[in-house]
mmCIF file of C-alpha atoms in Angstrom:
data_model
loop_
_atom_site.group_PDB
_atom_site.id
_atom_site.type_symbol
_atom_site.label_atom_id
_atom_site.label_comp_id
_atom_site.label_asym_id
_atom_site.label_seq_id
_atom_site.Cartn_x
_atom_site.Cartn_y
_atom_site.Cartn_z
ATOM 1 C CA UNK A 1 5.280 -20.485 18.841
ATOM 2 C CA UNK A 2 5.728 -16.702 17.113
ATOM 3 C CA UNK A 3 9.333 -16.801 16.937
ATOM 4 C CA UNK A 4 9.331 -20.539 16.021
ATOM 5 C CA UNK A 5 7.269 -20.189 13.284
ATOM 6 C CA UNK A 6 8.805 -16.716 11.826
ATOM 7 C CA UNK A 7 12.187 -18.448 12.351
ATOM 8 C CA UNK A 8 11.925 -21.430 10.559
ATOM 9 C CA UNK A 9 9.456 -19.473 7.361
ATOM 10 C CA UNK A 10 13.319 -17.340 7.278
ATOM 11 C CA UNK A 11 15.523 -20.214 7.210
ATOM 12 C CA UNK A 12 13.451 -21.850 4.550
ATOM 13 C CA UNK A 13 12.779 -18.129 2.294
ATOM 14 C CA UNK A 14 9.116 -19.408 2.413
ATOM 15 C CA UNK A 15 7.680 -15.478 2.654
ATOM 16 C CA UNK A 16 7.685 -14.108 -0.789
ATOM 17 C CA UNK A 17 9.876 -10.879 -0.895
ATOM 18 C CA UNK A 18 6.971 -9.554 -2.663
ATOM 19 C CA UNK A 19 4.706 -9.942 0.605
ATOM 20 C CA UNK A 20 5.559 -6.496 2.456
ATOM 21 C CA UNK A 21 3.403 -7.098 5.406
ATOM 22 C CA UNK A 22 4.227 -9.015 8.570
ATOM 23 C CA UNK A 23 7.744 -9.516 7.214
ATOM 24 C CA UNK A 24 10.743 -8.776 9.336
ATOM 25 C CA UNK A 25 13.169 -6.142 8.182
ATOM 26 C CA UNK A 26 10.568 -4.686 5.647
ATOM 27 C CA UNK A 27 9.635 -1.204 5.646
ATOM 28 C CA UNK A 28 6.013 -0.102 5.298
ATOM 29 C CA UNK A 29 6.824 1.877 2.495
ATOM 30 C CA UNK A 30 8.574 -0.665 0.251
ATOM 31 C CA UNK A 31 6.307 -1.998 -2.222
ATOM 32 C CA UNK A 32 5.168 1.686 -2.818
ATOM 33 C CA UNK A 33 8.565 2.580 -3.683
ATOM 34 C CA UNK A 34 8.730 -0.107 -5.773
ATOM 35 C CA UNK A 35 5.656 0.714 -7.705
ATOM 36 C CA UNK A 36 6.858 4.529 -8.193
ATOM 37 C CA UNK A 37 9.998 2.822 -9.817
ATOM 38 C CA UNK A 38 8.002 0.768 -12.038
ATOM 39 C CA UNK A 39 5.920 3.545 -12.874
ATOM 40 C CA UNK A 40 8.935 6.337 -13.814
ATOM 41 C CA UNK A 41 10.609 2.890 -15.674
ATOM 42 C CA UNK A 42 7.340 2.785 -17.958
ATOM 43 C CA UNK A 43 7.321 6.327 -18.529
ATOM 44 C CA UNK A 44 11.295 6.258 -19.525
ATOM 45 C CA UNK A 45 10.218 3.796 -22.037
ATOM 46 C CA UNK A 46 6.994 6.043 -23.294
ATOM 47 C CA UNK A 47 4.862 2.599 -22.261
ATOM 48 C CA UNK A 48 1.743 3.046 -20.332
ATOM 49 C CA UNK A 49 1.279 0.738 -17.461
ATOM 50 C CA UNK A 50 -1.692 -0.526 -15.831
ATOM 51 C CA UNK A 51 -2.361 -0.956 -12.188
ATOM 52 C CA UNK A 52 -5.054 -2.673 -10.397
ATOM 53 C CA UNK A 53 -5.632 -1.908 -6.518
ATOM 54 C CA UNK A 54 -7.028 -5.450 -5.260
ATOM 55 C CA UNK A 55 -8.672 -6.516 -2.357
ATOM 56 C CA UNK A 56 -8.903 -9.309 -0.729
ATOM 57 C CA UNK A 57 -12.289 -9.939 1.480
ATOM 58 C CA UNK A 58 -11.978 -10.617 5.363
ATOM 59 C CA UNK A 59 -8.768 -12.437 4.718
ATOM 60 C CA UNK A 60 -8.260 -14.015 8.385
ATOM 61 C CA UNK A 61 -12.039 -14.810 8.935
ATOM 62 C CA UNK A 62 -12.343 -16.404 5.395
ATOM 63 C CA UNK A 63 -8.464 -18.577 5.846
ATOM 64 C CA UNK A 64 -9.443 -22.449 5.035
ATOM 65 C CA UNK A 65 -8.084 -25.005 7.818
ATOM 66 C CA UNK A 66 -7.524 -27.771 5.401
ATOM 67 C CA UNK A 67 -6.066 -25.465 2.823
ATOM 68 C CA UNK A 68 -3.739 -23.867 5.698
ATOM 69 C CA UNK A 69 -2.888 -27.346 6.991
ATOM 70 C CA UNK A 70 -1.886 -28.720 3.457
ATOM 71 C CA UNK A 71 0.050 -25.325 2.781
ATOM 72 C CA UNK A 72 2.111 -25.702 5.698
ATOM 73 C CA UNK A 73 2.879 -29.132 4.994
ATOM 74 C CA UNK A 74 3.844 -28.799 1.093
ATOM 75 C CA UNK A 75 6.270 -25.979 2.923
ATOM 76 C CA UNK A 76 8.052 -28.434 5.332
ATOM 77 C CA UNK A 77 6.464 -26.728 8.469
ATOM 78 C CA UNK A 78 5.432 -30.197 10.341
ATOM 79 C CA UNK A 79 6.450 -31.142 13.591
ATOM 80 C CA UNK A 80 5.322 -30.471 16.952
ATOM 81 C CA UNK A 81 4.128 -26.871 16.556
ATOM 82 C CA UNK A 82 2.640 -27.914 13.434
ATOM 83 C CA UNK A 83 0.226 -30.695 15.346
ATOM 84 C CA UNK A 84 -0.372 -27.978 18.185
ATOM 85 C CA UNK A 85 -1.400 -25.705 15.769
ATOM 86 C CA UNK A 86 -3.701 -28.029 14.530
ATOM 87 C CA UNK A 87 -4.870 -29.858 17.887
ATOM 88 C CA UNK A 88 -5.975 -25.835 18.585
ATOM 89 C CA UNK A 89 -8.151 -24.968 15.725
ATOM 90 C CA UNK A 90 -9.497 -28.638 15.512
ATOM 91 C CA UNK A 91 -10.737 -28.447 19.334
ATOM 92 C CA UNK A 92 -11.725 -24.985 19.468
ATOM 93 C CA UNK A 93 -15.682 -24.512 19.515
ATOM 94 C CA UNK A 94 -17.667 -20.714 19.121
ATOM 95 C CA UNK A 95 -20.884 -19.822 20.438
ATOM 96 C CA UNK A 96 -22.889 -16.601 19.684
ATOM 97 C CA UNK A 97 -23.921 -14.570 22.538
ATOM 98 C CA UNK A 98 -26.666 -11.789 21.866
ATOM 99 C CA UNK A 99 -27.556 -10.122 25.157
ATOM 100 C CA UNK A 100 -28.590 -13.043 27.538
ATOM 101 C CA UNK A 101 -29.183 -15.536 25.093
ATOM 102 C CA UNK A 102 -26.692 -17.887 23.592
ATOM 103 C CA UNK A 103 -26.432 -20.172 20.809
ATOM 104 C CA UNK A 104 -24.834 -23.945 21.154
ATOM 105 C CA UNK A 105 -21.307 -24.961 20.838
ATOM 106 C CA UNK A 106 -20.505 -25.052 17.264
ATOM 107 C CA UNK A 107 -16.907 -25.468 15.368
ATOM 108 C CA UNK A 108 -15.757 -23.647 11.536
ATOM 109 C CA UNK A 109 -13.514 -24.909 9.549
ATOM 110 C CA UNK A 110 -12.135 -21.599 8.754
ATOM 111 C CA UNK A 111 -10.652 -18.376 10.628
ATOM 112 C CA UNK A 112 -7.680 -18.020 12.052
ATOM 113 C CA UNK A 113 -7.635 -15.991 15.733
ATOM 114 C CA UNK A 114 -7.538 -12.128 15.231
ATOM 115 C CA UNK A 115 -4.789 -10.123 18.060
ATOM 116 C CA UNK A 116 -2.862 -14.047 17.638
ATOM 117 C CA UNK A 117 0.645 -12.892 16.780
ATOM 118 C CA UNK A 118 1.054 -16.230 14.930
ATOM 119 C CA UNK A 119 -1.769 -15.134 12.404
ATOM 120 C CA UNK A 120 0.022 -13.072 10.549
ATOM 121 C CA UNK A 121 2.431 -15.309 9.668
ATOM 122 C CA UNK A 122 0.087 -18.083 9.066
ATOM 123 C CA UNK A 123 -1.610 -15.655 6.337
ATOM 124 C CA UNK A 124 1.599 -14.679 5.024
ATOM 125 C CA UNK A 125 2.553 -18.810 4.391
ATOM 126 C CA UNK A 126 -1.218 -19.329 3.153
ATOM 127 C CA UNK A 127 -0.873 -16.392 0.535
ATOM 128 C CA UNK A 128 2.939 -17.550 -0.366
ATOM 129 C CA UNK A 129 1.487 -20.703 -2.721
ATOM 130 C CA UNK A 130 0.179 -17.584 -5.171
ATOM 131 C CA UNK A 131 1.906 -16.736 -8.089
ATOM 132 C CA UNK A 132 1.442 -15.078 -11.807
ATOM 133 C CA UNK A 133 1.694 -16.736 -14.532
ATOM 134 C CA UNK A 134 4.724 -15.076 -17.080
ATOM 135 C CA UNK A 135 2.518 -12.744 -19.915
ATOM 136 C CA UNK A 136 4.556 -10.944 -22.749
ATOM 137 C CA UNK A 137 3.549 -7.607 -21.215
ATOM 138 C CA UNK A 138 5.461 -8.119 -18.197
ATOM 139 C CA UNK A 139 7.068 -5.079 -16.786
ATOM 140 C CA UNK A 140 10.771 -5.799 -15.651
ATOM 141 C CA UNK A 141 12.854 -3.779 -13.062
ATOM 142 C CA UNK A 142 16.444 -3.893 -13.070
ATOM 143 C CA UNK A 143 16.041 -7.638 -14.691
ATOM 144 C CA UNK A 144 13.290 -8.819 -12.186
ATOM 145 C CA UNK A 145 9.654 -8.881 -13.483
ATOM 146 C CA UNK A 146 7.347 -7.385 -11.614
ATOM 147 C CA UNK A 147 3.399 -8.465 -11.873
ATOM 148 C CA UNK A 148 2.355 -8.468 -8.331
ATOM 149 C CA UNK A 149 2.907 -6.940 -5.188
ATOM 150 C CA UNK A 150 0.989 -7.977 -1.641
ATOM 151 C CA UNK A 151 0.755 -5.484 1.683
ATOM 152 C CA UNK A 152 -1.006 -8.443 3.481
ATOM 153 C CA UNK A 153 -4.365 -8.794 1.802
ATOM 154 C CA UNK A 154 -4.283 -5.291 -0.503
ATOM 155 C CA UNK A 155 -2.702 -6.470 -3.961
ATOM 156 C CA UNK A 156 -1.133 -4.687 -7.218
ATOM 157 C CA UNK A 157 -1.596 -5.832 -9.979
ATOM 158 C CA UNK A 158 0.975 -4.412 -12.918
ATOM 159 C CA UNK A 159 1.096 -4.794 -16.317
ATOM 160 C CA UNK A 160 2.008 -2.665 -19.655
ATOM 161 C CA UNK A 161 -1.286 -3.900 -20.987
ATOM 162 C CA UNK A 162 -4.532 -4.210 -20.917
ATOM 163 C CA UNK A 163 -5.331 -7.802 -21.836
ATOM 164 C CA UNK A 164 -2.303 -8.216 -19.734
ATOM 165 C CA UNK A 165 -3.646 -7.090 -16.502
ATOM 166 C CA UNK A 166 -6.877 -8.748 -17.445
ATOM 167 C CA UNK A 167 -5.116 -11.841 -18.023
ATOM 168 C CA UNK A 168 -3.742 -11.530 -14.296
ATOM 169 C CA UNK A 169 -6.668 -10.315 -12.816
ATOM 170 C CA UNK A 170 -8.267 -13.730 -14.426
ATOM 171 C CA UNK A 171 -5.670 -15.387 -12.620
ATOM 172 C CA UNK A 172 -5.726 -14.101 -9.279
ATOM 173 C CA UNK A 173 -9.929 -14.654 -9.265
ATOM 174 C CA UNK A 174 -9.042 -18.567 -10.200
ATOM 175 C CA UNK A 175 -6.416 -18.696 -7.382
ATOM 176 C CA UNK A 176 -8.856 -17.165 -4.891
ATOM 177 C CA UNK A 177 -11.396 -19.477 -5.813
ATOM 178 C CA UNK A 178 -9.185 -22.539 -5.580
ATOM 179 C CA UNK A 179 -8.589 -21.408 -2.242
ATOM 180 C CA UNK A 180 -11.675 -20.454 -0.583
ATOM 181 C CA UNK A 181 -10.841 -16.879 -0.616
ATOM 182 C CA UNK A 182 -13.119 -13.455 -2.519
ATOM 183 C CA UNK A 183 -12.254 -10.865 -4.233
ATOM 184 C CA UNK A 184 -13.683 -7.317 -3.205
ATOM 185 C CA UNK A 185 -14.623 -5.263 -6.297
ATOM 186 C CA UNK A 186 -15.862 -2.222 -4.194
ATOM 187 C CA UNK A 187 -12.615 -1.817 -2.823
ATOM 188 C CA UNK A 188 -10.440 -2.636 -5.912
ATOM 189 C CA UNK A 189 -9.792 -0.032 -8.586
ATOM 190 C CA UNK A 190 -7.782 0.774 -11.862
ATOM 191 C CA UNK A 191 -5.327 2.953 -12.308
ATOM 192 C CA UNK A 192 -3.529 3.959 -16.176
ATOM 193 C CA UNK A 193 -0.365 5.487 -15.931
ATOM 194 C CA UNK A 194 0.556 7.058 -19.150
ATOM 195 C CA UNK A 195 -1.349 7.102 -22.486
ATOM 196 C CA UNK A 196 -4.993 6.055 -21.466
ATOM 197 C CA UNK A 197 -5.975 4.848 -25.048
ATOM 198 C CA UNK A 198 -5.307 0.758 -25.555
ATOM 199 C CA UNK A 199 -3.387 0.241 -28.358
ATOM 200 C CA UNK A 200 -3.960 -0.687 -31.391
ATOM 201 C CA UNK A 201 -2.743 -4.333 -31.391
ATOM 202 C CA UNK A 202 -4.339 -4.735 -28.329
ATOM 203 C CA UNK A 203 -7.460 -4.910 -29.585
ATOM 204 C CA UNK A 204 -9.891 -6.168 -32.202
ATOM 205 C CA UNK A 205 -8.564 -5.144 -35.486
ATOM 206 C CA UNK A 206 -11.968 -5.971 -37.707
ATOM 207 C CA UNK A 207 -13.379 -3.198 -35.544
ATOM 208 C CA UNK A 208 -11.011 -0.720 -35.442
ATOM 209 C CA UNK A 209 -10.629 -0.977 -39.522
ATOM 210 C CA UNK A 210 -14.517 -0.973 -39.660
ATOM 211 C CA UNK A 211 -14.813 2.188 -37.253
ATOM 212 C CA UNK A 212 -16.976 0.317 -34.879
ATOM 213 C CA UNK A 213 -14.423 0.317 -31.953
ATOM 214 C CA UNK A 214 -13.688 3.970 -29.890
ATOM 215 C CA UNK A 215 -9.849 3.706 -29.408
ATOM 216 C CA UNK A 216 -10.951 7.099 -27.270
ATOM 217 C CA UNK A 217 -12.482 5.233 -24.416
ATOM 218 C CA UNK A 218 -10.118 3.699 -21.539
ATOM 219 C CA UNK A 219 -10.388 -0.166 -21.447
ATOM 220 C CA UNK A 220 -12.541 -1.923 -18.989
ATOM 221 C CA UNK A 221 -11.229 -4.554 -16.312
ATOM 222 C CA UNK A 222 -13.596 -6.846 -14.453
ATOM 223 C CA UNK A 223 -13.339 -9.341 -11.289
ATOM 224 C CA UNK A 224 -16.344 -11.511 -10.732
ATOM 225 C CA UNK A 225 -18.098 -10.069 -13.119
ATOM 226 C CA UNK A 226 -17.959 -6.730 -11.707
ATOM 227 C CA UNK A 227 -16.034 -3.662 -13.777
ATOM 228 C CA UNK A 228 -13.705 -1.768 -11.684
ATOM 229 C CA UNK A 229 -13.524 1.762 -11.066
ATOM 230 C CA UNK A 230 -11.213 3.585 -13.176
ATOM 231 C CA UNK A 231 -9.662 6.258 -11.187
ATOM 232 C CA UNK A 232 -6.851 9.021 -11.228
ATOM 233 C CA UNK A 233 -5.558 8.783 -7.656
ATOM 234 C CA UNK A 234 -5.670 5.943 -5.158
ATOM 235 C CA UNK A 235 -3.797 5.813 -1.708
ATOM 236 C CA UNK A 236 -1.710 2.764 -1.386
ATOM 237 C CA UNK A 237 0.187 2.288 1.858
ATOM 238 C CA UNK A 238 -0.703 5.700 2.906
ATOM 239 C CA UNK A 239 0.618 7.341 -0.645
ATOM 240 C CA UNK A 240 -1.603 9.014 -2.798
ATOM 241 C CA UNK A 241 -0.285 8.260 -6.796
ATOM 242 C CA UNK A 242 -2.129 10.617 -9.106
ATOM 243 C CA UNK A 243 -1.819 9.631 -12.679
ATOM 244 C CA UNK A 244 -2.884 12.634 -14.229
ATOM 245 C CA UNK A 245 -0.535 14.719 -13.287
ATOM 246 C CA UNK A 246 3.148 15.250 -14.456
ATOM 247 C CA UNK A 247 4.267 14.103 -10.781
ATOM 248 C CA UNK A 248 2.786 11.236 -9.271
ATOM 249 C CA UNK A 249 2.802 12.609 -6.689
ATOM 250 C CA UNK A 250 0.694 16.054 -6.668
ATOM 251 C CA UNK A 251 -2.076 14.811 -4.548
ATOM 252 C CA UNK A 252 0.440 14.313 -1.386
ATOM 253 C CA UNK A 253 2.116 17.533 -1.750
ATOM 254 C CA UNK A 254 -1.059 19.198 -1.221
ATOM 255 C CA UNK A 255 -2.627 17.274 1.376
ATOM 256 C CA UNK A 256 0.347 17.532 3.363
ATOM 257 C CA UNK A 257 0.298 21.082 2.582
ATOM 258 C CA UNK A 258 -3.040 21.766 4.070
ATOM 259 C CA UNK A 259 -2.090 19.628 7.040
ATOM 260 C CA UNK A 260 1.153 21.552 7.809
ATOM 261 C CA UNK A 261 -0.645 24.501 7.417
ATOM 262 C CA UNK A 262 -3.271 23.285 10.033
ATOM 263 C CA UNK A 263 -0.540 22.509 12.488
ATOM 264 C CA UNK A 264 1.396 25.087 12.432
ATOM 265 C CA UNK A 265 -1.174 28.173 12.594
ATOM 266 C CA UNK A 266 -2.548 25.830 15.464
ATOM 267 C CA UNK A 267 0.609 25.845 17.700
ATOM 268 C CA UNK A 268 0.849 30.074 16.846
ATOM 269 C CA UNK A 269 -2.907 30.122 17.613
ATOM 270 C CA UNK A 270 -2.070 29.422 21.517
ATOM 271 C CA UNK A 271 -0.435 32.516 21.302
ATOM 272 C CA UNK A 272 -3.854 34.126 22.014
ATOM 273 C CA UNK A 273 -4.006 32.133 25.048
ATOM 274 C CA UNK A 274 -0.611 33.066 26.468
ATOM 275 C CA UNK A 275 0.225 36.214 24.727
ATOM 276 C CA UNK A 276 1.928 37.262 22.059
ATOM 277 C CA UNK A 277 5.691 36.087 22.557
ATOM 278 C CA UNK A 278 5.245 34.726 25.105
ATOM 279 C CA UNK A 279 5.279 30.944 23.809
ATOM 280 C CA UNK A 280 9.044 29.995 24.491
ATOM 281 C CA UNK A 281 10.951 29.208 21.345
ATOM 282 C CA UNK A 282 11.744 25.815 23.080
ATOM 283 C CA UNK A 283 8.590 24.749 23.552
ATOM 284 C CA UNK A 284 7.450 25.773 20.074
ATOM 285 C CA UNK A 285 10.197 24.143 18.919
ATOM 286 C CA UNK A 286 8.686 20.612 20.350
ATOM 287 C CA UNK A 287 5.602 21.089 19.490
ATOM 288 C CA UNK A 288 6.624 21.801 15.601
ATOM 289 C CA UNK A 289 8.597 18.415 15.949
ATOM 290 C CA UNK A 290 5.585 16.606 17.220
ATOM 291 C CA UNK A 291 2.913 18.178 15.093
ATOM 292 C CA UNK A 292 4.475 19.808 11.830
ATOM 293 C CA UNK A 293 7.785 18.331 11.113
ATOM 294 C CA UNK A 294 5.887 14.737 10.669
ATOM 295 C CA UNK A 295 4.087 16.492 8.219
ATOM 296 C CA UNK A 296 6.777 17.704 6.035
ATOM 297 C CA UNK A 297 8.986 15.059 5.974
ATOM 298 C CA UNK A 298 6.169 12.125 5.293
ATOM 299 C CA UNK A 299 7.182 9.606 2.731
ATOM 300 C CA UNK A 300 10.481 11.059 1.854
ATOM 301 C CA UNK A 301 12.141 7.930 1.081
ATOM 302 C CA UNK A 302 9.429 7.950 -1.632
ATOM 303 C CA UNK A 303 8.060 11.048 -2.933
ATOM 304 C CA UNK A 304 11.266 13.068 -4.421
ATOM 305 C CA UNK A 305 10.794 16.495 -5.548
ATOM 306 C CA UNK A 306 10.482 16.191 -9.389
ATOM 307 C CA UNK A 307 9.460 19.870 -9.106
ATOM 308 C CA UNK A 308 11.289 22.394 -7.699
ATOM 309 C CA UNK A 309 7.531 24.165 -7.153
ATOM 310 C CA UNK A 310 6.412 20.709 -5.076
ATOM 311 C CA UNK A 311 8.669 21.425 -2.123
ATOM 312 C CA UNK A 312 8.768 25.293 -2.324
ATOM 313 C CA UNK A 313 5.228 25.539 -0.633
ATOM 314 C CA UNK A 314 6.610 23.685 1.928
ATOM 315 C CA UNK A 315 9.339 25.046 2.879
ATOM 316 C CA UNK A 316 7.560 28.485 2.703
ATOM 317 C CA UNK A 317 5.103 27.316 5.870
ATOM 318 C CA UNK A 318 8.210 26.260 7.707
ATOM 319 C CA UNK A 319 10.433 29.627 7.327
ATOM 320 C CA UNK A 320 7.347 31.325 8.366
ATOM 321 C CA UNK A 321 6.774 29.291 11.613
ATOM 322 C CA UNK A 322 10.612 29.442 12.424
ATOM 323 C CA UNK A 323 10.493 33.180 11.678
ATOM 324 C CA UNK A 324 7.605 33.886 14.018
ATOM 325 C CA UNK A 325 8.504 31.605 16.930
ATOM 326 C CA UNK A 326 12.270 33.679 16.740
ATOM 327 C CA UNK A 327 10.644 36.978 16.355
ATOM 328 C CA UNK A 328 12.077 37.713 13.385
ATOM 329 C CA UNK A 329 10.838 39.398 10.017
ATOM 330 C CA UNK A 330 9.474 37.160 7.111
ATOM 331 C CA UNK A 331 12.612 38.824 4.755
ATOM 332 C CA UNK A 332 14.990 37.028 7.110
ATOM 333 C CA UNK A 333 17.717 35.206 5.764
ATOM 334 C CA UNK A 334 17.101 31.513 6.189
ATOM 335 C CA UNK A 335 20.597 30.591 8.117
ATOM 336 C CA UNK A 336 19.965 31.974 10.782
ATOM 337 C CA UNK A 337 16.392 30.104 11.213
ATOM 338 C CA UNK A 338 18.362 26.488 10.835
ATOM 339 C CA UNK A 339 21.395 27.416 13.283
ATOM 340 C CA UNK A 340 19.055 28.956 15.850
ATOM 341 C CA UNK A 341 16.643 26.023 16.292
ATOM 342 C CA UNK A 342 19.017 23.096 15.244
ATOM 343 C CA UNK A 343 16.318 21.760 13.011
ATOM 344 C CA UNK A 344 17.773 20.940 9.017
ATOM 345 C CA UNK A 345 16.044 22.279 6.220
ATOM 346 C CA UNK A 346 13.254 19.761 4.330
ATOM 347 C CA UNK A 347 15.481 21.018 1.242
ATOM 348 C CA UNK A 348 18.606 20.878 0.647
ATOM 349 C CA UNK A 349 20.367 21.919 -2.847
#
């Protein structure tokens, strides 16, 4: 039913290339790379561009059968995995069970199963019907606008405004609502990437002659009536963007930093255990690829050194476990480190 399913939603290009999660041949890291090119494209153009972290509440719980059913048919998918599908959901009954006493039989018209491989792609179809509507504040990227990206049920949100991303924000609530889906404020937040101030033709210009309007204050974005959180760093994907730094990506560098640290001094620390050289370079030499290197090397396809200071640290906690495990003083040269252990450098000029 799985491959059936994820065969024929290929053949037809029904998954959104925008939709990173449960799609074939997409990495987990693509739609973060994708918003680090968006965000050093803004910058090129001195524009400041606004990004909103959505969530979307108990996605597979909260999945409408009708709505799913008349999805998959304005896609094509009918047939006879179609009316299985359907035949399963429509017969299936639930009962609670709290220690020995039990509820009746009773059937919802919305859930899909959770550990069903097929539920991810049914999401993936149900969340394919929803699209932005064009706003003049569009970003673009290599001649392909950009307003919305989707790791399963964790949105972005982009635009190079503020009424702009309001006006999406507006129409991702009406799209949720239309489809018997919520929005999670507590989980959503704001991000500005580049001058926080809206600008002036963004907003009313009878109060900003007048003085009654703070241009200094960052603008407000709401979802169901709730104001989001306006933040400086928020982990998407696993990467941490900072926006208040000069790289993006400060916040990673250091928290991988401390971790590699961590790791490392751990694996010397059995040397108290065992005795001081005594801890085969071999061995430490697996344990560094199990427990360090992961560390160093983490989201390389996406966080490039813009500093030459970002990777030094780095690289600093790796001569120093390669010069220890070798026995060799800190002032070593750094060739020999690489040739004796096989393992390449994190940086290469």
């Amino acid at each position: 039913m799985f491959s059936q399913l994820t065969k024929a939603a290929k053949l037809g290009h029904l998954i959104p290339p925008y939709q990173n999660r449960f799609h074939a041949r997409h990495q987990t890291h693509n739609n973060a790379f994708i918003l680090r090119s968006l965000i050093e494209c803004a910058c090129d153009h001195s524009e400041t561009l606004y990004v909103a972290f959505v969530n979307i509440s108990n996605t597979f719980p909260s999945t409408n059968h009708s709505a799913l059913w008349n999805c998959l048919e304005d896609l094509g998918l009918t047939g006879m995995y179609y009316d299985w599908l359907r035949s399963l959901y429509s017969n299936m009954c639930y009962r609670l069970i709290l220690g020995e006493q039990s509820s009746e039989d009773f059937k919802a018209g919305s859930g899909v199963l959770i550990r069903d491989p097929v539920s991810p792609m049914l999401w993936n179809l149900y969340l394919s019907t929803f699209s932005l509507p064009p706003h003049k504040h569009d970003i673009a990227l290599n001649g392909t606008t950009i307003s919305h990206l989707e790791h399963a049920n964790d949105m972005v949100i982009i635009s190079r405004s503020p009424t702009g991303l309001q006006h999406h924000l507006d129409a991702l609530q009406l799209w949720c609502y239309n489809n018997f889906l919520t929005l999670s404020p507590s989980k959503s937040e704001v991000m500005i990437f580049g001058n926080i101030c809206p600008h002036v033709s963004e907003v009313n210009i009878i109060k900003y002659i007048t003085s009654d309007l703070d241009l200094s204050a960052p603008p407000q974005f709401t979802i169901n009536g709730h104001t989001l959180r306006l933040t400086n760093h928020f982990k998407y994907v696993g990467i941490t963007f900072c926006s208040v730094k000069k790289d993006i990506f400060t916040v990673v560098y250091n928290n991988k930093l401390k971790a590699t640290t961590i790791s490392s001094h751990g694996i010397l620390g059995t040397e108290h255990l065992v005795g001081r050289g005594h801890l085969p370079p071999k061995s430490a030499k697996h344990l560094y690829t199990a427990l360090v290197d992961c560390h160093l090397i983490f989201g390389c396809e996406i966080v490039l050194n813009i500093t030459d200071s970002a990777a030094h640290h780095l690289e600093k906690v790796q001569h120093a476990f390669f010069c220890h495990i070798l026995g060799l003083s800190s002032n070593s040269i750094l060739t020999p480190l690489y040739t004796e252990t096989g393992i390449c450098p994190i940086h290469i000029c």
